[in-house]
Tab-separated table of N, CA, C and O in Angstrom:
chain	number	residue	atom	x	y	z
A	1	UNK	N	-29.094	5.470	-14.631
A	1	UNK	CA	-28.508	6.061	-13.435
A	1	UNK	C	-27.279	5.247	-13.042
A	1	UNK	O	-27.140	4.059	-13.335
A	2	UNK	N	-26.597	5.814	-12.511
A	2	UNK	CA	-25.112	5.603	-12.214
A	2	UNK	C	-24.443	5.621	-10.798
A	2	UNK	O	-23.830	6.661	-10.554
A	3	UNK	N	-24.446	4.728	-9.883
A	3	UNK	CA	-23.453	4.880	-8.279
A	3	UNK	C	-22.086	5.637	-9.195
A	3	UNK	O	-21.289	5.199	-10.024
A	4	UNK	N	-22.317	7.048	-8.524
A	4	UNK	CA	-20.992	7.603	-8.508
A	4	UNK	C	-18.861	6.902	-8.178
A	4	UNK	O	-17.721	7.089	-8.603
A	5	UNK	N	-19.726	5.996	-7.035
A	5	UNK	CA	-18.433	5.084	-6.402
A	5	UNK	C	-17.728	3.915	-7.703
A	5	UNK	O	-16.586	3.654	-8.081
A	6	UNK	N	-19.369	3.357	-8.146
A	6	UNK	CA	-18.313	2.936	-9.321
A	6	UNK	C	-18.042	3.148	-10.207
A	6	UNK	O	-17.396	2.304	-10.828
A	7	UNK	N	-18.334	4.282	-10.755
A	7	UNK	CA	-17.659	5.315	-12.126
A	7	UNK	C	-16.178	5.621	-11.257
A	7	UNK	O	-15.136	5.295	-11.826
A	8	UNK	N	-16.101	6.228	-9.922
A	8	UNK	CA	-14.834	6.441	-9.410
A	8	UNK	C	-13.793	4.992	-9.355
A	8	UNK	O	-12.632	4.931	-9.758
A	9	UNK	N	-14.444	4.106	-8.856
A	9	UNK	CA	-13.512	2.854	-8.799
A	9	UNK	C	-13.061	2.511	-10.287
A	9	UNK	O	-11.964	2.018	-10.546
A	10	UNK	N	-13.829	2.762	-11.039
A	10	UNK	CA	-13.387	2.654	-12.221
A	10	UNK	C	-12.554	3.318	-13.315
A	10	UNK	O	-12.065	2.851	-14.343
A	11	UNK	N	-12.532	4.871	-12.653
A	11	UNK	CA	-11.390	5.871	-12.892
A	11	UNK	C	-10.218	4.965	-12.312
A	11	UNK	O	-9.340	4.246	-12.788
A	12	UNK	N	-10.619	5.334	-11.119
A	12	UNK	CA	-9.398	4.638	-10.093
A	12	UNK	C	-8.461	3.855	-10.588
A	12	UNK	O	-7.288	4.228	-10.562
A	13	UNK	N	-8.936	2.256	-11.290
A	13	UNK	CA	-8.444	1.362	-11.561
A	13	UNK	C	-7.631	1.572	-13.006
A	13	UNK	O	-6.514	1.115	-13.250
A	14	UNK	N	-8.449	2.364	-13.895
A	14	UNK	CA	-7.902	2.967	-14.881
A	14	UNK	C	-6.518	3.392	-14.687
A	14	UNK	O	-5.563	2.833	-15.226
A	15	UNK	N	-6.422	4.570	-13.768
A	15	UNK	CA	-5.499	5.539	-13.521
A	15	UNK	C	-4.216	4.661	-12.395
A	15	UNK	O	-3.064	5.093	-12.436
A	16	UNK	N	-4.549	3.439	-11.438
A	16	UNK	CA	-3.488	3.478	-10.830
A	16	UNK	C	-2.216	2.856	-11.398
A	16	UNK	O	-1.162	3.107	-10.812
A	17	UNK	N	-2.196	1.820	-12.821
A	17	UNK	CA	-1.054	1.388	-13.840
A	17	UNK	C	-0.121	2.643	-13.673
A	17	UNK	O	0.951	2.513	-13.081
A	18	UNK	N	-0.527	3.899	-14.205
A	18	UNK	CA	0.142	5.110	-14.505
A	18	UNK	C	0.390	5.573	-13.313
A	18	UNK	O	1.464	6.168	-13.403
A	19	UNK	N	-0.082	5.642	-12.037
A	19	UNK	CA	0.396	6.235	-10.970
A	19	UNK	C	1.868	5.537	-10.638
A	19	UNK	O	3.042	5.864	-10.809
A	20	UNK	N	1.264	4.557	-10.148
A	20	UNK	CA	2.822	3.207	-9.420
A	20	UNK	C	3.886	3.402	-10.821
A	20	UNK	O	5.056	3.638	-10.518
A	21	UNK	N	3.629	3.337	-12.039
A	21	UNK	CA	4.567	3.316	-13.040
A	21	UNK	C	5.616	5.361	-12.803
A	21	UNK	O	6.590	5.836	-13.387
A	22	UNK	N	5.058	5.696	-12.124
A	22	UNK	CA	5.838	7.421	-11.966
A	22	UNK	C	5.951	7.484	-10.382
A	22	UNK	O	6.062	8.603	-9.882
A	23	UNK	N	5.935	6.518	-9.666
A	23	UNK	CA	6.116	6.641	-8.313
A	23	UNK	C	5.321	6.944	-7.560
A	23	UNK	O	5.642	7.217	-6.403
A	24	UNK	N	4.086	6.987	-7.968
A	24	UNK	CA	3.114	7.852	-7.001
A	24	UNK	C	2.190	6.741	-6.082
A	24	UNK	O	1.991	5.674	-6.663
A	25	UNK	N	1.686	6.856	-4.904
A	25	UNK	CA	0.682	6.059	-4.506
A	25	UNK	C	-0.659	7.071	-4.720
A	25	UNK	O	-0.711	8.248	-4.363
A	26	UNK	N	-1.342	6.582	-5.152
A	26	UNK	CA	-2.792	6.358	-5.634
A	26	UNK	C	-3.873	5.790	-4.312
A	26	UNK	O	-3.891	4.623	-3.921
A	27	UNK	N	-4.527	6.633	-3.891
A	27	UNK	CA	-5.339	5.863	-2.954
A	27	UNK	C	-6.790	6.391	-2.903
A	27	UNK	O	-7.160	7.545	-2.688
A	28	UNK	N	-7.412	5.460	-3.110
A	28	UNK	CA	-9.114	5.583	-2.829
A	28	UNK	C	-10.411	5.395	-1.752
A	28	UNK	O	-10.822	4.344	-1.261
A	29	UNK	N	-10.908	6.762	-1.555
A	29	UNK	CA	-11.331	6.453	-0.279
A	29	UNK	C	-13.188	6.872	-0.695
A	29	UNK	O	-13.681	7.998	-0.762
A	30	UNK	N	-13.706	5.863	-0.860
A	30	UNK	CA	-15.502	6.705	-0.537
A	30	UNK	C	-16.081	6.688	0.676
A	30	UNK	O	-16.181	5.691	1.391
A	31	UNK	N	-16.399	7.584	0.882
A	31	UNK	CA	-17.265	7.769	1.875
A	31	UNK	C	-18.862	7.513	2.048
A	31	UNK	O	-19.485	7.167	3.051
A	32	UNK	N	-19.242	7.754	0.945
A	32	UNK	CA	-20.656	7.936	0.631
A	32	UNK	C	-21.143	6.936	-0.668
A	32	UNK	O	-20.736	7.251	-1.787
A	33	UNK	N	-21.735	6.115	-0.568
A	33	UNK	CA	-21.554	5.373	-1.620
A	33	UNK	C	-22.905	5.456	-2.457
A	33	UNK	O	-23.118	5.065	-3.605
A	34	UNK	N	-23.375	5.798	-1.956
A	34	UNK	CA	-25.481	6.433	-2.094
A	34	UNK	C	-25.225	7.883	-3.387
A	34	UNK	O	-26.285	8.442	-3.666
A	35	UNK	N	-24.547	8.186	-3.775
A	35	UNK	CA	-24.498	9.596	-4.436
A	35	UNK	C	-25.581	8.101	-5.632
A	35	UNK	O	-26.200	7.055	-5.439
A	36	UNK	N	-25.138	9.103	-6.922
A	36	UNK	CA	-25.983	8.510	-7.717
A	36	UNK	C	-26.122	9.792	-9.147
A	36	UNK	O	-26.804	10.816	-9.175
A	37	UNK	N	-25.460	9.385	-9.902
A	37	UNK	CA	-25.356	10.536	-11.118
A	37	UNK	C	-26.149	9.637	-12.465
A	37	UNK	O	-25.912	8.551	-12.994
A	38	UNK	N	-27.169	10.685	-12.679
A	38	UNK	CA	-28.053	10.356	-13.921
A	38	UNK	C	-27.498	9.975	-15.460
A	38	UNK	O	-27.670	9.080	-16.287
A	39	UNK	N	-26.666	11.304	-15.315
A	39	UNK	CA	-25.455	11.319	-16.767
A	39	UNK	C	-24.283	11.067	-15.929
A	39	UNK	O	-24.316	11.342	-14.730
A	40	UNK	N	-22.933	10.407	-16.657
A	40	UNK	CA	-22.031	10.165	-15.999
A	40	UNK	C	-20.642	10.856	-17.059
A	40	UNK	O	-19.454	10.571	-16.909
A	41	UNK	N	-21.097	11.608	-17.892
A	41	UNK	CA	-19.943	11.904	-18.948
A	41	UNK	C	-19.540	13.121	-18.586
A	41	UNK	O	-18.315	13.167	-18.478
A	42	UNK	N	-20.062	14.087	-18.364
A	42	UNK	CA	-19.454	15.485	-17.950
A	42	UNK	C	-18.452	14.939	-16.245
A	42	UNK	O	-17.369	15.404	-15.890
A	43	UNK	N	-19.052	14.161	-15.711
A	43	UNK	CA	-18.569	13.828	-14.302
A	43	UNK	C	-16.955	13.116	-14.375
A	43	UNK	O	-15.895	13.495	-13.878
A	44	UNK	N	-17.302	11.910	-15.231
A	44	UNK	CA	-16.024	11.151	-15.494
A	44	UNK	C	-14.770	11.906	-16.314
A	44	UNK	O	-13.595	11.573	-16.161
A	45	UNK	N	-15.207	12.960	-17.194
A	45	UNK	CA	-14.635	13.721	-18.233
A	45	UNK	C	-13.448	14.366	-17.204
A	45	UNK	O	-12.229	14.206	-17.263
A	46	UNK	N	-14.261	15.164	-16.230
A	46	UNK	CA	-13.951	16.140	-15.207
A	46	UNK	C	-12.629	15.311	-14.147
A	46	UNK	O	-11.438	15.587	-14.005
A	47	UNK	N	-13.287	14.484	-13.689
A	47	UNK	CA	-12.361	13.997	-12.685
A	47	UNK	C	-10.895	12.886	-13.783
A	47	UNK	O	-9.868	12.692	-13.132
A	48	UNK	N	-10.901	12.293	-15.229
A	48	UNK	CA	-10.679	11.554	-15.165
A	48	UNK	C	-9.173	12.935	-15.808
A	48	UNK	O	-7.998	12.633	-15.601
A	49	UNK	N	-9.457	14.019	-16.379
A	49	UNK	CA	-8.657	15.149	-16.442
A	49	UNK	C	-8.116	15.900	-15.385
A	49	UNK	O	-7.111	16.602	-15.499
A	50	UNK	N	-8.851	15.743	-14.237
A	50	UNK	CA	-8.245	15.817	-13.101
A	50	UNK	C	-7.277	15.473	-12.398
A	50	UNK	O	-6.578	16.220	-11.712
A	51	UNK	N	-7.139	13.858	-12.579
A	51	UNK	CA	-6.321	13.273	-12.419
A	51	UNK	C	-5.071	12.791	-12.965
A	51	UNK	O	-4.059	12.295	-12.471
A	52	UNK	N	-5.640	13.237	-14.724
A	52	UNK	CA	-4.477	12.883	-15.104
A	52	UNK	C	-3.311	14.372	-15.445
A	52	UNK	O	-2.113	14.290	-15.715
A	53	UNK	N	-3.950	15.342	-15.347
A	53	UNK	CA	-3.471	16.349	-15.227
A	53	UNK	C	-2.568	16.513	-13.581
A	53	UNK	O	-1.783	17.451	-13.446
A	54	UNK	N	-2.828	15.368	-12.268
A	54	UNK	CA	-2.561	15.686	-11.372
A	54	UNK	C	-1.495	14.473	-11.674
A	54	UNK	O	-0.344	14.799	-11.961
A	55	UNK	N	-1.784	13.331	-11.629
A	55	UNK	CA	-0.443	12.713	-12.282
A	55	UNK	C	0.412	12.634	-13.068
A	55	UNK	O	1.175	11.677	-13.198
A	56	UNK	N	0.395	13.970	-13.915
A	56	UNK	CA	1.451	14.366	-14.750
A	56	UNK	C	2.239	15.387	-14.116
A	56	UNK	O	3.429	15.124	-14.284
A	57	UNK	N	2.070	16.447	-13.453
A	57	UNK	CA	2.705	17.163	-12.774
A	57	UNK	C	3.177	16.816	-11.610
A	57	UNK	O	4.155	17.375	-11.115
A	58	UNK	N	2.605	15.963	-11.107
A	58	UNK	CA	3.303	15.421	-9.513
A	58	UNK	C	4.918	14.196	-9.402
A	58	UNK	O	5.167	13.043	-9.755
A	59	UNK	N	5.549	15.155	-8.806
A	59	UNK	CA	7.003	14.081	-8.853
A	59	UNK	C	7.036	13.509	-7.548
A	59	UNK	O	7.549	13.965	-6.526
A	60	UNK	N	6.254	12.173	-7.776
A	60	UNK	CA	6.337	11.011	-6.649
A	60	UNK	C	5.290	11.622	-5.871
A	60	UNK	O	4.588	12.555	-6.262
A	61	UNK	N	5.187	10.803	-4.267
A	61	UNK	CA	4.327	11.732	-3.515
A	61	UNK	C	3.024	10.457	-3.937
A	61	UNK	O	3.035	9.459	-4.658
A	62	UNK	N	1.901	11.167	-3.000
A	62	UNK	CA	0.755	10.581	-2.960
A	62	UNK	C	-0.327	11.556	-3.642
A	62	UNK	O	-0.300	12.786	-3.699
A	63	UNK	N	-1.392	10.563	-4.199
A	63	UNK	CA	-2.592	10.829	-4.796
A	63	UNK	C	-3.480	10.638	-4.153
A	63	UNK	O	-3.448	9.484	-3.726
A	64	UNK	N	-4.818	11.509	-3.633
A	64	UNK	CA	-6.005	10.655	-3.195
A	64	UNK	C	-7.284	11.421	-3.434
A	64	UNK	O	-7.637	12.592	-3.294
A	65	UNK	N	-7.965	10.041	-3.944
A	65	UNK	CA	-9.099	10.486	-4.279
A	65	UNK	C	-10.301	10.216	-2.919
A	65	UNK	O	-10.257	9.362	-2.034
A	66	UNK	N	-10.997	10.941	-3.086
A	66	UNK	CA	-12.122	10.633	-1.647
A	66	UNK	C	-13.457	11.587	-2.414
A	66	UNK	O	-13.454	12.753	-2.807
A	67	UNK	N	-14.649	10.441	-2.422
A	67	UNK	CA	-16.079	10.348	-2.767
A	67	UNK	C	-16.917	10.677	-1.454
A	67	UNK	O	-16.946	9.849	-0.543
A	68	UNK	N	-17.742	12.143	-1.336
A	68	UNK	CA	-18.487	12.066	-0.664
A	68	UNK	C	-19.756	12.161	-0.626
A	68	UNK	O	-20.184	11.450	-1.535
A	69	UNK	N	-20.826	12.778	0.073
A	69	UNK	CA	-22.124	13.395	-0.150
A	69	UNK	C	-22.363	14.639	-1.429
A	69	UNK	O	-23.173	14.751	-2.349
A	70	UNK	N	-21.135	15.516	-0.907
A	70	UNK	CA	-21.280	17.072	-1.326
A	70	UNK	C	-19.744	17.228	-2.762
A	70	UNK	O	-19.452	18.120	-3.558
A	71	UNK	N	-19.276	16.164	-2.525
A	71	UNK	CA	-18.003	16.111	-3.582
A	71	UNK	C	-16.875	15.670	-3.997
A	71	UNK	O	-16.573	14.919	-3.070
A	72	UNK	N	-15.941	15.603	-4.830
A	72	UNK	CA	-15.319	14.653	-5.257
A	72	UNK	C	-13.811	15.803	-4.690
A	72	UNK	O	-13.576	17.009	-4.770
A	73	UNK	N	-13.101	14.617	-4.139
A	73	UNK	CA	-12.417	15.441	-4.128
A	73	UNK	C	-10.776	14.685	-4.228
A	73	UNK	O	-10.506	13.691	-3.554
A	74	UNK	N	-9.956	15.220	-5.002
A	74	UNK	CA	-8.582	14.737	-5.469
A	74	UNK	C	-7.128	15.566	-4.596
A	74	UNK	O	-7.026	16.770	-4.836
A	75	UNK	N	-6.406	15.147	-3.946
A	75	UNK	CA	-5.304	15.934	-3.335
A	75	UNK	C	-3.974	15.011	-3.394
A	75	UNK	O	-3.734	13.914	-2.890
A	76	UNK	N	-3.198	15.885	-4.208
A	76	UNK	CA	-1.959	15.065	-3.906
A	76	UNK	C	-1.066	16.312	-3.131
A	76	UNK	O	-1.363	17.491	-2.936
A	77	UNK	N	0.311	15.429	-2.732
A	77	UNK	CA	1.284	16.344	-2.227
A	77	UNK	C	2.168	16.352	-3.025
A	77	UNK	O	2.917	17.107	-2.406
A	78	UNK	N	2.717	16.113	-3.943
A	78	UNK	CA	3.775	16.287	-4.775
A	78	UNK	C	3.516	17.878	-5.630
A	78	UNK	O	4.424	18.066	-6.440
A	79	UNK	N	2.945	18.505	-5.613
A	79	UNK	CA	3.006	19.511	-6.436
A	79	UNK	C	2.194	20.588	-5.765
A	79	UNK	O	1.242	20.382	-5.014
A	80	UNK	N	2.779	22.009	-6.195
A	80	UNK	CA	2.342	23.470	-5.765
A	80	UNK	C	1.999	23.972	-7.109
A	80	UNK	O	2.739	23.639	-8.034
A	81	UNK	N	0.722	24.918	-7.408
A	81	UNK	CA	0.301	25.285	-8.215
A	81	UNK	C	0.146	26.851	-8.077
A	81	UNK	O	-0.475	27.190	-7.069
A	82	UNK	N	0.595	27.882	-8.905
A	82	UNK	CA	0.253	29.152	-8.475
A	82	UNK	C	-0.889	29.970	-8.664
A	82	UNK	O	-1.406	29.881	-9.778
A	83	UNK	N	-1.499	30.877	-7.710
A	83	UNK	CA	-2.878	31.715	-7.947
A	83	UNK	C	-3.533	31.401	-9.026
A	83	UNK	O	-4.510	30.662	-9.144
A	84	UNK	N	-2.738	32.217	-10.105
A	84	UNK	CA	-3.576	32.538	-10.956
A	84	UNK	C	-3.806	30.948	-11.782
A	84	UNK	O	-4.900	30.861	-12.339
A	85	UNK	N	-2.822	29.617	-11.916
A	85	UNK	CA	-2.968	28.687	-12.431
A	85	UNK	C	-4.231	27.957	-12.127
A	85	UNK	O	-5.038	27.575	-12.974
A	86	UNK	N	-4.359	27.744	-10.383
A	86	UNK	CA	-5.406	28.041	-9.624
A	86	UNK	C	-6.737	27.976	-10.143
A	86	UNK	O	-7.540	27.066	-10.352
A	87	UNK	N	-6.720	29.792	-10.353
A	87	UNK	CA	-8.263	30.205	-10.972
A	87	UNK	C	-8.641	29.948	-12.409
A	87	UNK	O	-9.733	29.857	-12.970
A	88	UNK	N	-7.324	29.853	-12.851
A	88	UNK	CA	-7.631	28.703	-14.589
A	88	UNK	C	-8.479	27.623	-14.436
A	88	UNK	O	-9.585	27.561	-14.974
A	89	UNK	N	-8.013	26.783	-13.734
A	89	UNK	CA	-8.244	25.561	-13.510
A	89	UNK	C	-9.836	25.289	-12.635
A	89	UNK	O	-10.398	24.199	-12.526
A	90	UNK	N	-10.242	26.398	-12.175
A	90	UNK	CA	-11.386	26.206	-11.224
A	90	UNK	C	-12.187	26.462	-12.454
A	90	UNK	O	-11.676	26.606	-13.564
A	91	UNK	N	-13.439	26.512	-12.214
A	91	UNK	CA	-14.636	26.476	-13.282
A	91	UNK	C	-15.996	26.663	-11.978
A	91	UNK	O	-15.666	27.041	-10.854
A	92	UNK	N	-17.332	26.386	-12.264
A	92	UNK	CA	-18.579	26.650	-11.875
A	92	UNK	C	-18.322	26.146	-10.687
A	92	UNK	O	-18.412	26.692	-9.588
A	93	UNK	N	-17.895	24.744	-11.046
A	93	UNK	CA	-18.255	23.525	-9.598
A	93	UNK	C	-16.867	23.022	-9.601
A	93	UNK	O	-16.950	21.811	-9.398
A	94	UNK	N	-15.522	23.401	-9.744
A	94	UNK	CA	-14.407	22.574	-9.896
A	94	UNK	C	-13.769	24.075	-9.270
A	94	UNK	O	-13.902	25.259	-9.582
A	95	UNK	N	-13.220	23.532	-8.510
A	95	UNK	CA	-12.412	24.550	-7.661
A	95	UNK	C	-10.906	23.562	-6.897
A	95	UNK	O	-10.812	22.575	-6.168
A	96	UNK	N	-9.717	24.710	-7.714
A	96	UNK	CA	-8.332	24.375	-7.128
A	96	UNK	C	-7.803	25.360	-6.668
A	96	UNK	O	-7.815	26.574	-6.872
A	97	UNK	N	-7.073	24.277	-5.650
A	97	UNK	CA	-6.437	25.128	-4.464
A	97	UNK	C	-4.823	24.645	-4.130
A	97	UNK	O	-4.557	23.444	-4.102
A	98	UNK	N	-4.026	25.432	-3.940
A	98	UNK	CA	-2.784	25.008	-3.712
A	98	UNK	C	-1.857	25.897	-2.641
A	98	UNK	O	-1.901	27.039	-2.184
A	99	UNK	N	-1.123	24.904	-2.520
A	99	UNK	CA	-0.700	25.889	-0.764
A	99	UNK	C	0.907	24.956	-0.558
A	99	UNK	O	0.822	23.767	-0.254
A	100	UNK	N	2.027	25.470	-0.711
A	100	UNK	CA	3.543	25.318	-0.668
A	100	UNK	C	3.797	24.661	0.738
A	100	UNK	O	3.804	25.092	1.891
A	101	UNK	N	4.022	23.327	0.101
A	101	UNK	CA	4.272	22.405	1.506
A	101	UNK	C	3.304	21.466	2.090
A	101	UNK	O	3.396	20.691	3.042
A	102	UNK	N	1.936	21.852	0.916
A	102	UNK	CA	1.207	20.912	1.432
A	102	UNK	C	0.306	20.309	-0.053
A	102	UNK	O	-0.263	19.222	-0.158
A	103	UNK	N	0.380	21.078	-0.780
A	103	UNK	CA	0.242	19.985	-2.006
A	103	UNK	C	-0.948	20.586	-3.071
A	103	UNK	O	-1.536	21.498	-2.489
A	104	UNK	N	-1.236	20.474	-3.796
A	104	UNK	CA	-2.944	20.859	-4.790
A	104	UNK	C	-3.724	20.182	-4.134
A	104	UNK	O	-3.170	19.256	-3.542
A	105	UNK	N	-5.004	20.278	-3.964
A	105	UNK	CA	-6.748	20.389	-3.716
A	105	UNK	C	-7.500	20.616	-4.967
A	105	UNK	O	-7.380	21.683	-5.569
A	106	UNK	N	-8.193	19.765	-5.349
A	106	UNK	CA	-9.435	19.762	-6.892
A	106	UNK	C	-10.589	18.780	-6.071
A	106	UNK	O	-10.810	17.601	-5.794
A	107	UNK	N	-11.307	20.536	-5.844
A	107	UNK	CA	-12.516	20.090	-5.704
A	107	UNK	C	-14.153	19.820	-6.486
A	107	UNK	O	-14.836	20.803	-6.773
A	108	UNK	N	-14.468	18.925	-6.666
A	108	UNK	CA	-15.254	19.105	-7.787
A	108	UNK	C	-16.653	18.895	-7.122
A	108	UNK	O	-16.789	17.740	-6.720
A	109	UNK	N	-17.740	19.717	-6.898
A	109	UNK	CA	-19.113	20.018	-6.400
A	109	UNK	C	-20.195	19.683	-6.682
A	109	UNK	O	-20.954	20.216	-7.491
A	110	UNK	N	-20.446	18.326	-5.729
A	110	UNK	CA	-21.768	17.321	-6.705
A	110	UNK	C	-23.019	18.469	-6.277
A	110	UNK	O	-23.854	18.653	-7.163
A	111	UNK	N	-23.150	19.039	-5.332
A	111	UNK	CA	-24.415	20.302	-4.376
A	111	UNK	C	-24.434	20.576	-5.997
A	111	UNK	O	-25.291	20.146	-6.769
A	112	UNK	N	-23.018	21.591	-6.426
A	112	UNK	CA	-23.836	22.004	-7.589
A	112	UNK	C	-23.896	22.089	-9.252
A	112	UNK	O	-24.070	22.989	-10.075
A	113	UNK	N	-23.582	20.214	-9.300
A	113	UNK	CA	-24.040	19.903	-10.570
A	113	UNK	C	-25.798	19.462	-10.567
A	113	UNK	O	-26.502	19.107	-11.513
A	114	UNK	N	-26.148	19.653	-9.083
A	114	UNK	CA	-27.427	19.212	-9.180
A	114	UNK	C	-28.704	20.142	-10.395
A	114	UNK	O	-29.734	19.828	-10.993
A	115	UNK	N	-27.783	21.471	-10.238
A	115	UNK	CA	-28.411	22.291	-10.881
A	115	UNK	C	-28.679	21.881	-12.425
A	115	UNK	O	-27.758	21.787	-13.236
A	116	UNK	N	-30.332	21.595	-12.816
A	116	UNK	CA	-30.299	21.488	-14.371
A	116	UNK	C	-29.606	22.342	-15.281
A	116	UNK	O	-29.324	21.754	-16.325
A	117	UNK	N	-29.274	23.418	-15.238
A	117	UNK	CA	-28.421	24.154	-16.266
A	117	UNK	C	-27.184	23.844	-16.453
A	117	UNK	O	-26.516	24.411	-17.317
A	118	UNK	N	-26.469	22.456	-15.304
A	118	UNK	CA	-25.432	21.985	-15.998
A	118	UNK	C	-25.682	20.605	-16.875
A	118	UNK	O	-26.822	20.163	-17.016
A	119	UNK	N	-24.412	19.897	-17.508
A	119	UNK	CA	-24.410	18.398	-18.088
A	119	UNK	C	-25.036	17.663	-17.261
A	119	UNK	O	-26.157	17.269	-17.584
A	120	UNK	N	-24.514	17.317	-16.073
A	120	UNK	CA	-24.923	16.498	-15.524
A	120	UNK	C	-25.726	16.483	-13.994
A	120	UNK	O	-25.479	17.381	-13.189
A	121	UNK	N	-26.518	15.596	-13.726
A	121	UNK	CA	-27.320	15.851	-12.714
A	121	UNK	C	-27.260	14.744	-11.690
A	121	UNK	O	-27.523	13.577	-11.983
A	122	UNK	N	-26.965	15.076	-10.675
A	122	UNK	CA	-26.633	13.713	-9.354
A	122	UNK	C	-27.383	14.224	-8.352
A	122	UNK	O	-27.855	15.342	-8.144
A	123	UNK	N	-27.411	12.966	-7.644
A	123	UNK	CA	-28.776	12.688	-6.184
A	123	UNK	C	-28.143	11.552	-5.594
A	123	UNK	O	-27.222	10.872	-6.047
A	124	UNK	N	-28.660	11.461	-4.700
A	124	UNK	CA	-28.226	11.011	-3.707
A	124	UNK	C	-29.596	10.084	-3.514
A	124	UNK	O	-30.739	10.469	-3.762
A	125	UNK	N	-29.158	8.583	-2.939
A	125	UNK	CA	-30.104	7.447	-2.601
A	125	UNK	C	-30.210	7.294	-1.177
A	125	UNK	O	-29.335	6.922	-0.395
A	126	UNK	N	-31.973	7.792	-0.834
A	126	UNK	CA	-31.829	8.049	0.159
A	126	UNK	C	-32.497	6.932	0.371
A	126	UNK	O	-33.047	7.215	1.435
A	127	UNK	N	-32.824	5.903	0.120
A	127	UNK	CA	-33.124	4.646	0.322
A	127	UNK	C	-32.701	3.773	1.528
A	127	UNK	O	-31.690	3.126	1.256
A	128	UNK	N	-33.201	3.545	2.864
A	128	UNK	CA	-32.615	3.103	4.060
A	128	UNK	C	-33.051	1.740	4.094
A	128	UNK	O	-32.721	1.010	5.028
């Protein structure tokens, strides 16, 4: 089993060389640090293409990633994406959104990778 936060810190750290090297700030925020993913390869696969697909298209501008209960979620402002690119890019639990003037949204849905019929399976430590 796997803390989600540090598979992300560890994207993170991966990915911010390449951010600052294209102008971008890169910033990481968890919220929830209790998630907890069983398999971590469909998860890391997802977000680490996420990002680098979001730092290749973005000219300058900010990156941010933010870890919560219900999902991962990546937004920069440097780039507009259209509809239909959009609904390419969304899948089961990965949903993008883009809106002119305010930047792409990739949301990726830990609620429902919980489901066994996907790769991977995450929970949350409810351990107080």
């Amino acid at each position: 089993m796997y803390h989600l936060s540090f598979i992300i810190s560890e994207i993170y750290n991966k990915f911010l060389p390449l951010a600052e090297q294209n102008g971008i700030q890169l910033d990481l925020d968890v919220v929830d640090s209790s998630v907890i993913a069983k398999e971590l390869s469909g998860i890391q696969e997802d977000v680490e293409k996420a990002l680098s697909e979001t730092i290749s298209r973005s000219d300058k501008g900010k990156i941010s990633i933010k870890v919560n209960r219900q999902e991962i979620i990546i937004s920069d402002t440097g780039t507009t994406l259209s509809h239909s690119l959009c609904s390419l890019l969304s899948s089961k639990y990965v949903d993008v959104k883009s809106r002119v003037g305010f930047g792409t949204t990739i949301r990726i849905n830990l609620e429902r990778l919980k489901n066994p019929e996907n790769r991977d399976e995450v929970t949350t430590n409810d351990t107080n």
